[in-house]
Coordinates of N, CA and C and ligand atoms in Angstrom, one line a residue:
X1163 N -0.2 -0.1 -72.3 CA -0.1 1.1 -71.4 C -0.9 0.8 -70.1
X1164 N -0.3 0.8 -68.9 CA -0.8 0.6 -67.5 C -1.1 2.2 -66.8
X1165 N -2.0 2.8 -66.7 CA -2.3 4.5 -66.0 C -3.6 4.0 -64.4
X1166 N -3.1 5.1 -64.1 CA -4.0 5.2 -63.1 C -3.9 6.9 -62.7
X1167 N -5.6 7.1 -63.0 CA -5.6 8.7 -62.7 C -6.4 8.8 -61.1
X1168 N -6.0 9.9 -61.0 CA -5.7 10.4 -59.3 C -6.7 12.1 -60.2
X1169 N -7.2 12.3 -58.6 CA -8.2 13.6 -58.9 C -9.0 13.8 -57.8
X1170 N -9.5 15.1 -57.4 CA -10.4 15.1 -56.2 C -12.0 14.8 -56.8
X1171 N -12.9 14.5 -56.0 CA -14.2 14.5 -56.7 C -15.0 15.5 -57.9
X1172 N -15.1 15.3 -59.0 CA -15.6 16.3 -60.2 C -14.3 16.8 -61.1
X1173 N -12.9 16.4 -60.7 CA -11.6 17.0 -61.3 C -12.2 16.4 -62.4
X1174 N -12.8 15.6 -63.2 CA -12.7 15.1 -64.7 C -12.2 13.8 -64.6
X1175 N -12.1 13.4 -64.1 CA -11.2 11.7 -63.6 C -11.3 11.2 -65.5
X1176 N -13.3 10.6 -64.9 CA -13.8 10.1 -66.3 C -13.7 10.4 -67.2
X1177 N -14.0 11.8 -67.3 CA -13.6 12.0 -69.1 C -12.5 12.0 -69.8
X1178 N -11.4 12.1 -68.6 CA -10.0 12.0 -69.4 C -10.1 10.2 -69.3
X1179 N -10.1 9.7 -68.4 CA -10.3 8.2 -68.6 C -10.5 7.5 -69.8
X1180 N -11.7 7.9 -70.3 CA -12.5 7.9 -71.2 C -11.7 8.3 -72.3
X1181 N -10.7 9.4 -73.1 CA -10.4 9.8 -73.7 C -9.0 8.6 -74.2
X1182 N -8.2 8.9 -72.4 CA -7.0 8.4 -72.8 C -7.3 6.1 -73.0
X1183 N -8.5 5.5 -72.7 CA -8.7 4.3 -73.0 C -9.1 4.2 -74.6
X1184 N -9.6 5.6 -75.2 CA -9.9 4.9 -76.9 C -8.3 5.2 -77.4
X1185 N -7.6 6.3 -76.7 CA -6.2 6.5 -77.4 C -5.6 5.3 -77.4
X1186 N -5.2 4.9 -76.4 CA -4.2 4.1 -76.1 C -4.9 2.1 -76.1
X1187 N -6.6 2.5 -76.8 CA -7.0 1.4 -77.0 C -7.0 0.5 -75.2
X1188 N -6.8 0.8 -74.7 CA -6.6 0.2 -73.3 C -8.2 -0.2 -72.5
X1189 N -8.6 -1.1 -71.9 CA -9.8 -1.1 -70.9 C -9.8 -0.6 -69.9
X1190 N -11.0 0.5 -69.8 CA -11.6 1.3 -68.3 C -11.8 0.7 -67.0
X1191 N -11.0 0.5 -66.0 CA -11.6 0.1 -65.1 C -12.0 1.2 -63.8
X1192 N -13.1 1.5 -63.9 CA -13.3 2.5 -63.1 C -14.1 2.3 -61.8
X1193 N -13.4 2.7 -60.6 CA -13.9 1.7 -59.4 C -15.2 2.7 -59.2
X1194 N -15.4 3.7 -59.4 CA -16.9 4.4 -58.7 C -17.9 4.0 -59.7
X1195 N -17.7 4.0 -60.5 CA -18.6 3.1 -62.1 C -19.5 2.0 -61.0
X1196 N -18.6 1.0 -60.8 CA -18.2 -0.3 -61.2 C -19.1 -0.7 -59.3
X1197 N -18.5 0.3 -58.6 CA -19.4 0.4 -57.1 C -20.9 0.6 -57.2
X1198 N -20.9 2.1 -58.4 CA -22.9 2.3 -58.4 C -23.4 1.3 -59.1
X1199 N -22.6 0.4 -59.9 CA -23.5 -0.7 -60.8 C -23.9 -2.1 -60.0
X1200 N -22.6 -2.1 -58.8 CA -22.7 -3.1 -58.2 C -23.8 -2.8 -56.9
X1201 N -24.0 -1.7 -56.3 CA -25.0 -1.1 -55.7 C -26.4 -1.1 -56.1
X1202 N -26.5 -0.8 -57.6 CA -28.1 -0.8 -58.0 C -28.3 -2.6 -58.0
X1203 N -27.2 -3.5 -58.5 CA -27.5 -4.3 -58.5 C -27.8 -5.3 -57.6
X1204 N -27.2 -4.7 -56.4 CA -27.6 -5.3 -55.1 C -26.6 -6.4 -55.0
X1205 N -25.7 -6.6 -55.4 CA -24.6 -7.9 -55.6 C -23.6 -7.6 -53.9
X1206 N -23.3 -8.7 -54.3 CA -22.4 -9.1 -52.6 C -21.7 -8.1 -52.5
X1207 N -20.7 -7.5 -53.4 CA -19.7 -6.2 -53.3 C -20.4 -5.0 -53.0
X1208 N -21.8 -5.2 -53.8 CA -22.6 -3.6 -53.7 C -23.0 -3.6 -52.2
X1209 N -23.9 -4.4 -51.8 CA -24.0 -4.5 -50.4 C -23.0 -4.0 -49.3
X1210 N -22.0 -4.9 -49.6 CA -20.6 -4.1 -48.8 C -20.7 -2.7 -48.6
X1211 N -20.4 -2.1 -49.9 CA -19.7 -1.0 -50.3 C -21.1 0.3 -50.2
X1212 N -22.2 -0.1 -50.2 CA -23.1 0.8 -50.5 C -23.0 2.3 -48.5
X1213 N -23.2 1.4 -47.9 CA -23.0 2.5 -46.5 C -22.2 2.9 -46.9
X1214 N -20.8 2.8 -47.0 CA -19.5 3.9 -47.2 C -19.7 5.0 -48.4
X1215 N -20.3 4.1 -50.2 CA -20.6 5.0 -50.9 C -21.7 6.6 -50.4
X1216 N -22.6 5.9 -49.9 CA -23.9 6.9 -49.5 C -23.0 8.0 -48.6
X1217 N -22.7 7.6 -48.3 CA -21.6 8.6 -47.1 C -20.5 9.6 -47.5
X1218 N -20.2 8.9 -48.9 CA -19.1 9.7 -49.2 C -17.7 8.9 -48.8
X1219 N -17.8 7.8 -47.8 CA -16.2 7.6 -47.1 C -15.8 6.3 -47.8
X1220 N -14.9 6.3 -47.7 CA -13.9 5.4 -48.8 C -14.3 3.4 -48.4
X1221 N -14.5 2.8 -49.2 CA -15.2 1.7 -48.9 C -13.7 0.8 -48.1
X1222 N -13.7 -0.2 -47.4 CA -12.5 -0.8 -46.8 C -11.7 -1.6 -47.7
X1223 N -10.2 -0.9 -47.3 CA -9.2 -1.2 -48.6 C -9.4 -2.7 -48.9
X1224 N -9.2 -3.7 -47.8 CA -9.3 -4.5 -48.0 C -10.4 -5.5 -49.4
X1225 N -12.0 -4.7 -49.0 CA -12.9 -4.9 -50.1 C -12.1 -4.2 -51.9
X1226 N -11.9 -3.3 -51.2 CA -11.1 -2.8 -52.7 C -10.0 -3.8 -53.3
X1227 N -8.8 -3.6 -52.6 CA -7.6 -4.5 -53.3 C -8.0 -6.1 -53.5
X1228 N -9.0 -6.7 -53.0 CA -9.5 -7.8 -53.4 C -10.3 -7.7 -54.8
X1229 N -10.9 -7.0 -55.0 CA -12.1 -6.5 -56.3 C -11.0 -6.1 -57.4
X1230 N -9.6 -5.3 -56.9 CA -9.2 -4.8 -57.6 C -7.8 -5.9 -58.5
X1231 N -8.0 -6.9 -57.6 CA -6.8 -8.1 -57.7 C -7.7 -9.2 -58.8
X1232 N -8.8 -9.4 -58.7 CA -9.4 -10.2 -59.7 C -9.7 -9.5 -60.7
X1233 N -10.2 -8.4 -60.8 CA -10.1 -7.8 -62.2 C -9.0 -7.7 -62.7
X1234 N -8.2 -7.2 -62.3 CA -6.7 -7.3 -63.4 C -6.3 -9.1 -63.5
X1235 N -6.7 -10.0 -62.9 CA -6.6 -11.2 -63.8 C -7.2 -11.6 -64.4
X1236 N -8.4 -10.7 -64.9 CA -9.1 -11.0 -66.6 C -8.3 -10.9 -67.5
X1237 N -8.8 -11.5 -68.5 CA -7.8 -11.4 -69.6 C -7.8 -10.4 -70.4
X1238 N -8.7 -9.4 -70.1 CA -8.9 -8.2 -71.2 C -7.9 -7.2 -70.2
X1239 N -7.6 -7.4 -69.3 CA -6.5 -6.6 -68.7 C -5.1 -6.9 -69.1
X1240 N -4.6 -8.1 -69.0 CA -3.4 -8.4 -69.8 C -2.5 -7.5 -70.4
X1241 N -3.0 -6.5 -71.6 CA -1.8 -6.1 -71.6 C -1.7 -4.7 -72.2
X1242 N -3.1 -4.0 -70.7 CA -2.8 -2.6 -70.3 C -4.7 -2.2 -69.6
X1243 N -4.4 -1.4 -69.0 CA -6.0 -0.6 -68.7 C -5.4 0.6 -68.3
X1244 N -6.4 1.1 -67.7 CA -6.2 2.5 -66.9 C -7.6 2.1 -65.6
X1245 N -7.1 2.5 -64.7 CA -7.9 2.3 -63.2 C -7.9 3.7 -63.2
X1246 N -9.5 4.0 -63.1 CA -9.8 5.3 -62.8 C -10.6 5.6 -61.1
X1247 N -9.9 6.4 -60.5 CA -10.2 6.3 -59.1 C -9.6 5.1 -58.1
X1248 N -8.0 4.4 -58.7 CA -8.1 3.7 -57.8 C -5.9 3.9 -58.1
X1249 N -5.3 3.8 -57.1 CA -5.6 3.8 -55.6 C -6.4 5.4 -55.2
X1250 N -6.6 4.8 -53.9 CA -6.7 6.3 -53.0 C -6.3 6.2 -51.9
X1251 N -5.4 5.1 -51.5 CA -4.8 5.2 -50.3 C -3.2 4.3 -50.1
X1252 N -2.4 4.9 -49.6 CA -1.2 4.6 -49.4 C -1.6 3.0 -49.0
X1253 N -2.2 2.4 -48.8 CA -2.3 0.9 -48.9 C -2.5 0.3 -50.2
X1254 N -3.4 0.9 -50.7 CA -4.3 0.4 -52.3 C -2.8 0.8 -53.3
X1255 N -2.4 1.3 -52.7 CA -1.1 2.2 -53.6 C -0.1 1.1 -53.8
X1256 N 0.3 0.6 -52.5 CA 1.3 -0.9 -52.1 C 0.8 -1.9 -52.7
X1257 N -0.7 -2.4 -52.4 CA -1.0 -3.2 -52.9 C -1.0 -3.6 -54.3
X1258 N -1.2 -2.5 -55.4 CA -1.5 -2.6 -56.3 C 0.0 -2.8 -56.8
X1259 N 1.2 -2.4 -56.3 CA 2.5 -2.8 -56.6 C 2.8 -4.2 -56.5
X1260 N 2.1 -4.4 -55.7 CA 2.9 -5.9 -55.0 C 2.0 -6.8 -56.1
X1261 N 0.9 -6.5 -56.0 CA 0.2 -7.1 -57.3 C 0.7 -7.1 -58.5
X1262 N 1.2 -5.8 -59.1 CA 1.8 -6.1 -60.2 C 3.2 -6.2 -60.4
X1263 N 3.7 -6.9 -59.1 CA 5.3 -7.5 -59.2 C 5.2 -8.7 -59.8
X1264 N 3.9 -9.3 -58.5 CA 3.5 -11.0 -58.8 C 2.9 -11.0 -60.7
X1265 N 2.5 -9.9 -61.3 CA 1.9 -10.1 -62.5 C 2.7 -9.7 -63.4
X1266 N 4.6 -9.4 -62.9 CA 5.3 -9.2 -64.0 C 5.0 -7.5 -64.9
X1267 N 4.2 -7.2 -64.4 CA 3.5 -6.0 -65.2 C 4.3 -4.6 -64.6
X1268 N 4.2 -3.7 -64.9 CA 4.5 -2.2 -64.5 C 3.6 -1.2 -64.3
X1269 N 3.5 -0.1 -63.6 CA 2.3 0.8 -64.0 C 3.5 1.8 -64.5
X1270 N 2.9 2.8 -65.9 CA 3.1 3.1 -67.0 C 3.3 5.0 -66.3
X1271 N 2.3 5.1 -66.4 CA 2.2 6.6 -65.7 C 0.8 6.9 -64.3
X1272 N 1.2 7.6 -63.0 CA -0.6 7.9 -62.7 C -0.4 9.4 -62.9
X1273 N -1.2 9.5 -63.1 CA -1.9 11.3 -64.1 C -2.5 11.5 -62.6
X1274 N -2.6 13.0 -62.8 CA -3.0 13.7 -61.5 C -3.8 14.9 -62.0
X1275 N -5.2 15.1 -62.0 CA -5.6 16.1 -62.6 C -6.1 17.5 -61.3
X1276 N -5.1 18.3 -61.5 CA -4.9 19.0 -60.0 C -6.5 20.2 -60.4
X1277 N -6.8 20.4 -59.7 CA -8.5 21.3 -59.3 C -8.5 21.4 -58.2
X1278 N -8.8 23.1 -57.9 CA -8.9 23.3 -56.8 C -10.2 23.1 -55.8
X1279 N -10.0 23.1 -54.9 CA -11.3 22.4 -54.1 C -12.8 23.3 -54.6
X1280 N -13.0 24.6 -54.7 CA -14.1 25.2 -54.9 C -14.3 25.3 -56.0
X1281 N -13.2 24.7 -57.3 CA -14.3 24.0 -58.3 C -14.2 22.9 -58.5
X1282 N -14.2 21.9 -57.8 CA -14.5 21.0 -57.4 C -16.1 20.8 -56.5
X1283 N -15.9 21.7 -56.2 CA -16.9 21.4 -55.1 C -18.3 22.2 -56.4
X1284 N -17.7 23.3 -56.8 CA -19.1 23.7 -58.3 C -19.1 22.7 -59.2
X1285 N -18.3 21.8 -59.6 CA -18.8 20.8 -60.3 C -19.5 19.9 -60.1
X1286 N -19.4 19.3 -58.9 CA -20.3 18.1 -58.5 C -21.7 18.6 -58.3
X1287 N -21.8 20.0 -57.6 CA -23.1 20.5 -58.1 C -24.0 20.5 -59.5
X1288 N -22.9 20.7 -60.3 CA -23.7 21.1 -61.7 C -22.9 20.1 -62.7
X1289 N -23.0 18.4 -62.0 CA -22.8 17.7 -62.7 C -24.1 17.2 -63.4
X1290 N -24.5 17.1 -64.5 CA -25.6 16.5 -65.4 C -25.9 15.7 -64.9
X1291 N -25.0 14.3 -64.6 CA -25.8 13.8 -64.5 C -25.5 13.3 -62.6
X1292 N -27.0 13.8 -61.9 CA -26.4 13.7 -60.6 C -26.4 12.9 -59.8
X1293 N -25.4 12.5 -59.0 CA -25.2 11.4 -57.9 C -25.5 11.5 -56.5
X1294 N -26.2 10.9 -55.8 CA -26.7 11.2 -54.6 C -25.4 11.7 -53.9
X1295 N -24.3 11.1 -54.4 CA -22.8 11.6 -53.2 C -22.8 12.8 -53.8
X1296 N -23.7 13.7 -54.7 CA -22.8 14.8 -54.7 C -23.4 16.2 -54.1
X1297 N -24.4 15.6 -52.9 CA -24.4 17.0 -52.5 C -23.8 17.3 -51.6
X1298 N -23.7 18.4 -51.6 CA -22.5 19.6 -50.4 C -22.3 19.1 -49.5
X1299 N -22.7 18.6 -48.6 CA -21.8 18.2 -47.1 C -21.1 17.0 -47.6
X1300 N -21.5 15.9 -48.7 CA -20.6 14.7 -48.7 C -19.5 14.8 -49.7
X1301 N -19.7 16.2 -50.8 CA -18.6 16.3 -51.2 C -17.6 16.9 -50.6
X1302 N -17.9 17.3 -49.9 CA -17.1 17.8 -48.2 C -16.0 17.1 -48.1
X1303 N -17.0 16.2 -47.4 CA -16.0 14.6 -46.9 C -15.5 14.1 -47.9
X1304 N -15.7 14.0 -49.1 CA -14.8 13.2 -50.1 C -13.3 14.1 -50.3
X1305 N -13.8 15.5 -50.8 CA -12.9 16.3 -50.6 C -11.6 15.8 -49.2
X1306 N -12.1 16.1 -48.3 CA -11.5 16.2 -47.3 C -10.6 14.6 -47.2
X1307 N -11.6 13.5 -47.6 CA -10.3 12.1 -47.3 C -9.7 12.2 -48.6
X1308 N -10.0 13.4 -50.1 CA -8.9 12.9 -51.0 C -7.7 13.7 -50.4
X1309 N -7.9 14.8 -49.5 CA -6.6 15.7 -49.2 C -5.7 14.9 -48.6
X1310 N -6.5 13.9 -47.2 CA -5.5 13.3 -46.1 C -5.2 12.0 -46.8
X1311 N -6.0 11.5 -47.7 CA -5.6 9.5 -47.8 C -5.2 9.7 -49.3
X1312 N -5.4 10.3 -50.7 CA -4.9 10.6 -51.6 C -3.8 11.1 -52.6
X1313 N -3.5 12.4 -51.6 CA -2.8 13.4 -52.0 C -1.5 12.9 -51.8
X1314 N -1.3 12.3 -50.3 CA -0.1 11.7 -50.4 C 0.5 10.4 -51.2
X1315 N -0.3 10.0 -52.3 CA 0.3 9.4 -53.3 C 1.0 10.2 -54.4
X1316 N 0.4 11.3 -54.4 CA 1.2 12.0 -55.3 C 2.9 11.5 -55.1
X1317 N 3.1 12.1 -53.8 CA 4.5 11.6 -53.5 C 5.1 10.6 -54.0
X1318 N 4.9 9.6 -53.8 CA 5.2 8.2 -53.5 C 5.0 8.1 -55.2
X1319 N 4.4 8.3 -55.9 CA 4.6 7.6 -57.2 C 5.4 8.7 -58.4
X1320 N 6.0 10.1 -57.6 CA 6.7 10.8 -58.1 C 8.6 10.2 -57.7
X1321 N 8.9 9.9 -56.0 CA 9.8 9.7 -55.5 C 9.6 8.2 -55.5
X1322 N 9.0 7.9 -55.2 CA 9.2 6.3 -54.4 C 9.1 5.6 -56.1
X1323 N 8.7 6.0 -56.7 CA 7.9 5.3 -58.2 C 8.6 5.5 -59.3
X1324 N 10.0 5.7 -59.3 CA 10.8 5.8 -60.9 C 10.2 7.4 -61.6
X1325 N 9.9 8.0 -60.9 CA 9.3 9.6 -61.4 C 8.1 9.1 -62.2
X1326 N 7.1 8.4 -61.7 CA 5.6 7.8 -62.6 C 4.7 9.2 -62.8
X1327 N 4.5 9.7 -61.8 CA 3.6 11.1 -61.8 C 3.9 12.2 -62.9
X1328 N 2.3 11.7 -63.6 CA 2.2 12.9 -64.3 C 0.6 14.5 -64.2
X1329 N 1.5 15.2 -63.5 CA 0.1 16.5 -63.0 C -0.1 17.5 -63.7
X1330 N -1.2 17.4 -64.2 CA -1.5 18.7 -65.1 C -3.0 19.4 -64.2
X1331 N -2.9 20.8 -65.0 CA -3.9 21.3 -64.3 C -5.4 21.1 -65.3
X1332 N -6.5 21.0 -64.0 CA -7.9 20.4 -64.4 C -8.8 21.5 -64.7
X1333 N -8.3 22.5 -64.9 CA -9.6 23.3 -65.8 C -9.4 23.9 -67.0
X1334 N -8.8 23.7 -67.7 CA -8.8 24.0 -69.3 C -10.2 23.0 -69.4
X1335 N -10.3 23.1 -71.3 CA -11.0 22.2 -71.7 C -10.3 20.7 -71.6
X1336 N -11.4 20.0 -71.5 CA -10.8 18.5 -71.7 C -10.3 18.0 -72.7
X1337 N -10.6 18.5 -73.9 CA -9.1 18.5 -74.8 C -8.1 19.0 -75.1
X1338 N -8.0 20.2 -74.1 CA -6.6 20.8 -73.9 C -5.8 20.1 -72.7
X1339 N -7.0 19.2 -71.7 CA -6.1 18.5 -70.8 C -5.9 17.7 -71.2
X1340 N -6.1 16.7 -71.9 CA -6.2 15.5 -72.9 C -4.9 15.9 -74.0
X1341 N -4.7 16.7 -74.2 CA -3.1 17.4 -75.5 C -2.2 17.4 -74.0
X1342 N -2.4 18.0 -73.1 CA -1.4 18.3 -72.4 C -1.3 16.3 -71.5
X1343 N -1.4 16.0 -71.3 CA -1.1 14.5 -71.1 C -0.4 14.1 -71.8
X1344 N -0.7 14.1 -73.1 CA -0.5 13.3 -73.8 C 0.9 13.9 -74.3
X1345 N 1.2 15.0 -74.1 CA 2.6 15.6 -74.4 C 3.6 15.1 -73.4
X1346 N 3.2 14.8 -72.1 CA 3.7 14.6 -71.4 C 4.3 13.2 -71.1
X1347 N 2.9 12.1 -72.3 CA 3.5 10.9 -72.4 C 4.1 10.4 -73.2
X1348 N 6.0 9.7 -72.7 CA 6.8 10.3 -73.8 C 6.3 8.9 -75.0
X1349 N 6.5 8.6 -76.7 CA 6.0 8.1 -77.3 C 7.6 7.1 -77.2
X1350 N 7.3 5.5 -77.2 CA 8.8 4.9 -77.0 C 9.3 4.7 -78.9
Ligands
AMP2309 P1 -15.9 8.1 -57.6 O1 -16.9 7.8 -58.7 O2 -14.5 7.7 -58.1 O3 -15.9 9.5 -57.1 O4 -16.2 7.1 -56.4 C1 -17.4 7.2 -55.7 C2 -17.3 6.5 -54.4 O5 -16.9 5.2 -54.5 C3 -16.3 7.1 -53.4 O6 -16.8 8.3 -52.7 C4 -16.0 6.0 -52.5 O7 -17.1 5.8 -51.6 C5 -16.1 4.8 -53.4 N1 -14.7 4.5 -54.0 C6 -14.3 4.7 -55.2 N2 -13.0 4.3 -55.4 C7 -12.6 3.8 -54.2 C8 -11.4 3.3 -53.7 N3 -10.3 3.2 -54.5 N4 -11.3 3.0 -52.4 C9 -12.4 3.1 -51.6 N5 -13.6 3.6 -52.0 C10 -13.7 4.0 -53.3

């Protein structure tokens, strides 16, 4: 199974991530994870990426679809993951096709966990555990580049994409969003 979930900031990305990688046994690749680890750790990519993170603004595709092109040729990706938070831009979007034309591979479904912006914007407040990006003016801006550079993937992987998009709404419980996916993913 190949997924990629799509979500505004606090939609639940992770926990359904998290849910649907023990179902389907699949590896997490989660690019905001994978940025604050490489950030605390001070490593070549964290460096890059850290001004854009602190900001809220999307780190340069280029740094992404390179980061995102060697990880899927590990071998624990082979044969399925879920990319949580990635694409988020009608480039990262192409890229990641053309990538997995050259890799023979498919992407399976991207999940869309729809939330509206003002709970969104109360979640990242009263997330547990808290991230410097999540206070109010930069969930702002996150908000605001997932509307303009995000949202329009919806499209494209509904029309352009063999009907891949699957959207459920993000405020039930997370196991009621987690049943409703999964109803939605047909079993072959
Ligand atoms: P997240 O944990 O998914 O909310 O991501 C946290 C931050 O990491 C974002 O606000 C961006 O600065 C950066 N980031 C995560 N995924 C991407 C991506 N696909 N492209 C560019 N920047 C990203």
């Amino acid at each position: 199974m190949r997924l990629v979930i799509l979500g505004g900031p606090g939609a639940g990305k992770g926990t359904q991530a998290n849910k649907l990688c023990n179902h389907f046994q699949i590896p997490l690749v989660s690019i905001g994870d994978i940025l604050r680890e490489a950030i605390a750790a001070e490593t070549e990519l964290g460096k890059k990426a850290e001004p854009y993170v602190a900001k809220g603004e999307l780190v340069p595709d280029i740094t992404m679809i390179k980061f995102v092109r060697d990880r899927l040729l590990q071998p624990d990706t082979k044969n399925g993951w879920l990319l949580d938070g990635y694409p988020r831009t009608a480039f990262q979007a192409e890229e990641l096709d053309f990538l997995l034309d050259t890799l023979e591979q498919k992407l399976d479904w991207a999940i869309f966990l729809n939330v509206p912006e003002d709970v969104l914007m109360h979640r990242c407040q009263n997330r547990e555990k808290w991230r410097n990006d999540d206070a109010p003016a930069i969930v702002k801006r996150r908000i605001d580049l997932f509307n303009q550079r995000t949202i329009p993937l919806l499209e494209y992987y509904e029309y352009c994409q063999r009907q891949r998009l699957i959207a459920v709404h993000g405020e039930k419980t997370p196991e009621a969003i987690f049943q409703e996916i999964l109803t939605q993913i047909p079993t072959e």
